[in-house]
């Protein structure tokens, strides 16, 4: 059973461009979570999704950020008009059961660098 | 608002020592508590998950305890090895449907030969 997969592993964007980060959960997992780790800071929750639904987006910045988890295909975290402050490691996690009732399994992360 | 604190921030020990890492949380109404390990430039690996009804959980040389009423958890590492060097994070779930993990800042552990 393959683990959580994220791609790309490294992404470089210039200010003003769009960044699309992809996450394929573990097989059989229908719950996906996105976290961000800024340099020298801890991991911060961004959003929790279940297939086609956003369950909790309390950690998402109000502008430029969006996330989806369609019926088919990976979950996508989209950042529009990136700024230097968006440079961070973005981690995706998945779980088989609802929310924090079960272990969240993390992917290797996507490291975004904004020039 | 849940806040999670880890002490110490960094720890450097010689190989073979027994270690205790501490985690405290402000809201004791937790569902469970999870310990993770993060290697430099990598993702997180789940080490132990303790349900709120449990007092401790063991896996190999790792033992985690939970005292909900006092808002504390400890991770005990026996007979440390250089391969244990990593950042150790504790996290508690909250938010809508308990999907939001709130993490501590982590303890950076270095075990030297």
Coordinates of N, CA, C and O in Angstrom, one line a residue, chain A residues 26-84:
Chain A
X26 N -3.6 7.9 0.7 CA -3.4 6.4 0.7 C -4.7 5.8 0.2 O -5.8 6.3 0.4
X27 N -4.5 4.6 -0.3 CA -5.6 3.8 -0.9 C -6.6 3.6 0.3 O -6.3 3.2 1.4
X28 N -7.9 3.9 0.0 CA -8.9 3.6 0.9 C -9.2 4.8 1.9 O -10.1 4.8 2.7
X29 N -8.4 5.9 1.8 CA -8.5 7.0 2.6 C -9.4 8.1 1.9 O -9.0 8.5 0.7
X30 N -10.4 8.6 2.5 CA -11.2 9.6 1.9 C -11.2 10.9 2.6 O -11.9 11.8 2.3
X31 N -10.3 11.0 3.6 CA -10.1 12.3 4.3 C -8.7 12.8 4.1 O -7.7 12.1 4.2
X32 N -8.7 14.1 3.7 CA -7.4 14.7 3.3 C -7.2 16.0 4.1 O -8.2 16.8 4.3
X33 N -6.0 16.3 4.5 CA -5.7 17.5 5.3 C -4.5 18.2 4.7 O -3.5 17.5 4.2
X34 N -4.4 19.5 4.7 CA -3.3 20.2 4.2 C -2.7 21.0 5.4 O -3.5 21.7 6.2
X35 N -1.4 21.0 5.5 CA -0.7 21.8 6.5 C 0.5 22.6 5.9 O 1.0 22.2 4.8
X36 N 0.8 23.7 6.5 CA 1.9 24.5 6.0 C 3.0 24.6 7.1 O 2.7 24.9 8.3
X37 N 4.3 24.5 6.7 CA 5.4 24.7 7.6 C 6.2 25.8 7.1 O 7.0 25.6 6.1
X38 N 6.1 27.0 7.7 CA 6.9 28.2 7.3 C 8.3 28.0 7.9 O 8.5 27.4 8.9
X39 N 9.3 28.6 7.2 CA 10.7 28.5 7.8 C 10.7 28.9 9.2 O 10.2 30.0 9.6
X40 N 11.4 28.1 10.0 CA 11.5 28.4 11.5 C 10.2 28.5 12.2 O 10.2 29.0 13.3
X41 N 9.2 28.0 11.7 CA 7.9 27.9 12.4 C 7.4 26.5 12.4 O 7.8 25.6 11.7
X42 N 6.4 26.3 13.2 CA 5.8 25.0 13.3 C 4.8 24.7 12.2 O 4.5 25.5 11.4
X43 N 4.3 23.5 12.3 CA 3.2 23.1 11.3 C 1.9 23.7 11.7 O 1.4 23.6 12.8
X44 N 1.2 24.3 10.7 CA 0.0 24.9 10.9 C -1.1 24.3 10.0 O -0.9 24.1 8.8
X45 N -2.2 24.0 10.5 CA -3.3 23.4 9.8 C -3.9 24.4 8.8 O -4.0 25.6 9.1
X46 N -4.2 23.9 7.6 CA -4.9 24.8 6.6 C -6.3 24.4 6.4 O -7.2 25.2 6.5
X47 N -6.5 23.2 5.9 CA -7.8 22.8 5.5 C -8.0 21.3 5.6 O -7.0 20.5 5.5
X48 N -9.3 20.9 5.8 CA -9.6 19.4 5.9 C -10.7 19.2 4.9 O -11.7 19.9 4.9
X49 N -10.5 18.2 4.0 CA -11.5 17.9 3.0 C -11.9 16.4 3.0 O -11.1 15.6 3.3
X50 N -13.1 16.2 2.6 CA -13.5 14.9 2.3 C -14.0 14.9 0.9 O -14.2 16.0 0.4
X51 N -14.1 13.8 0.2 CA -14.5 13.8 -1.2 C -15.6 14.8 -1.5 O -16.7 14.7 -1.0
X52 N -15.2 15.8 -2.4 CA -16.1 16.8 -2.9 C -16.6 17.8 -1.8 O -17.4 18.6 -2.1
X53 N -16.1 17.7 -0.6 CA -16.6 18.6 0.5 C -15.4 19.2 1.2 O -14.4 18.5 1.5
X54 N -15.5 20.5 1.6 CA -14.6 21.1 2.5 C -15.2 21.0 3.9 O -16.3 21.5 4.1
X55 N -14.5 20.3 4.8 CA -15.1 20.1 6.2 C -14.7 21.2 7.1 O -15.5 21.7 7.9
X56 N -13.4 21.6 7.0 CA -12.9 22.7 7.9 C -11.8 23.5 7.2 O -10.8 22.9 6.8
X57 N -12.1 24.7 6.9 CA -11.1 25.6 6.2 C -10.6 26.7 7.1 O -10.2 27.8 6.6
X58 N -10.7 26.5 8.4 CA -10.4 27.6 9.4 C -9.0 28.1 9.3 O -8.7 29.2 9.8
X59 N -8.1 27.3 8.8 CA -6.7 27.7 8.7 C -6.2 28.3 7.3 O -5.1 28.6 7.1
X60 N -7.1 28.4 6.4 CA -6.8 28.8 5.1 C -6.8 30.4 5.1 O -7.8 31.0 5.5
X61 N -5.8 31.0 4.5 CA -5.8 32.4 4.3 C -7.1 32.8 3.4 O -7.5 32.0 2.6
X62 N -7.6 33.9 3.7 CA -8.9 34.3 3.1 C -8.8 34.5 1.6 O -9.7 34.3 0.8
X63 N -7.6 35.0 1.2 CA -7.4 35.3 -0.3 C -6.3 34.5 -0.9 O -5.4 34.0 -0.2
X64 N -6.5 34.2 -2.1 CA -5.5 33.6 -3.0 C -5.4 32.1 -2.8 O -4.8 31.4 -3.7
X65 N -5.8 31.5 -1.7 CA -5.7 30.1 -1.5 C -7.0 29.4 -1.7 O -8.1 29.9 -1.2
X66 N -7.0 28.2 -2.3 CA -8.2 27.4 -2.4 C -7.8 25.9 -2.4 O -6.6 25.6 -2.8
X67 N -8.7 25.0 -2.1 CA -8.4 23.6 -2.1 C -9.6 22.9 -2.5 O -10.7 23.3 -2.3
X68 N -9.3 21.7 -3.2 CA -10.4 20.9 -3.6 C -10.0 19.4 -3.5 O -8.8 19.1 -3.6
X69 N -11.0 18.5 -3.4 CA -10.7 17.1 -3.4 C -11.9 16.5 -4.2 O -12.9 16.1 -3.7
X70 N -11.7 16.4 -5.5 CA -12.8 15.9 -6.4 C -13.1 14.5 -6.2 O -12.3 13.7 -5.6
X71 N -14.2 14.1 -6.8 CA -14.6 12.7 -6.7 C -13.6 11.7 -7.3 O -13.3 10.7 -6.8
X72 N -13.0 12.2 -8.4 CA -11.9 11.4 -9.0 C -10.7 12.3 -9.0 O -10.7 13.4 -9.3
X73 N -9.5 11.6 -8.8 CA -8.3 12.4 -8.9 C -7.8 12.9 -7.5 O -8.4 12.7 -6.5
X74 N -6.6 13.5 -7.6 CA -6.0 13.9 -6.3 C -6.6 15.2 -5.7 O -7.4 15.9 -6.4
X75 N -6.2 15.5 -4.5 CA -6.6 16.8 -3.9 C -5.6 17.8 -4.4 O -4.4 17.5 -4.7
X76 N -6.1 19.0 -4.6 CA -5.3 20.1 -5.2 C -5.3 21.3 -4.2 O -6.4 21.7 -3.8
X77 N -4.2 21.8 -3.9 CA -4.1 23.1 -3.1 C -3.6 24.1 -4.1 O -2.5 23.9 -4.7
X78 N -4.3 25.1 -4.3 CA -4.0 26.1 -5.4 C -3.7 27.5 -4.7 O -4.5 27.9 -3.8
X79 N -2.6 28.1 -5.1 CA -2.2 29.4 -4.6 C -2.1 30.3 -5.8 O -1.2 30.1 -6.6
X80 N -2.9 31.3 -5.8 CA -2.9 32.3 -6.9 C -2.0 33.5 -6.5 O -1.9 33.8 -5.4
X81 N -1.4 34.0 -7.6 CA -0.6 35.2 -7.4 C 0.4 35.1 -6.2 O 0.3 35.9 -5.2
X82 N 1.2 34.1 -6.3 CA 2.1 33.8 -5.1 C 3.0 35.0 -4.8 O 3.4 35.8 -5.6
X83 N 3.3 35.1 -3.5 CA 4.2 36.2 -2.9 C 5.3 35.4 -2.2 O 5.2 34.2 -1.9
X84 N 6.4 36.2 -1.9 CA 7.5 35.5 -1.2 C 7.2 34.9 0.1 O 7.7 33.8 0.5

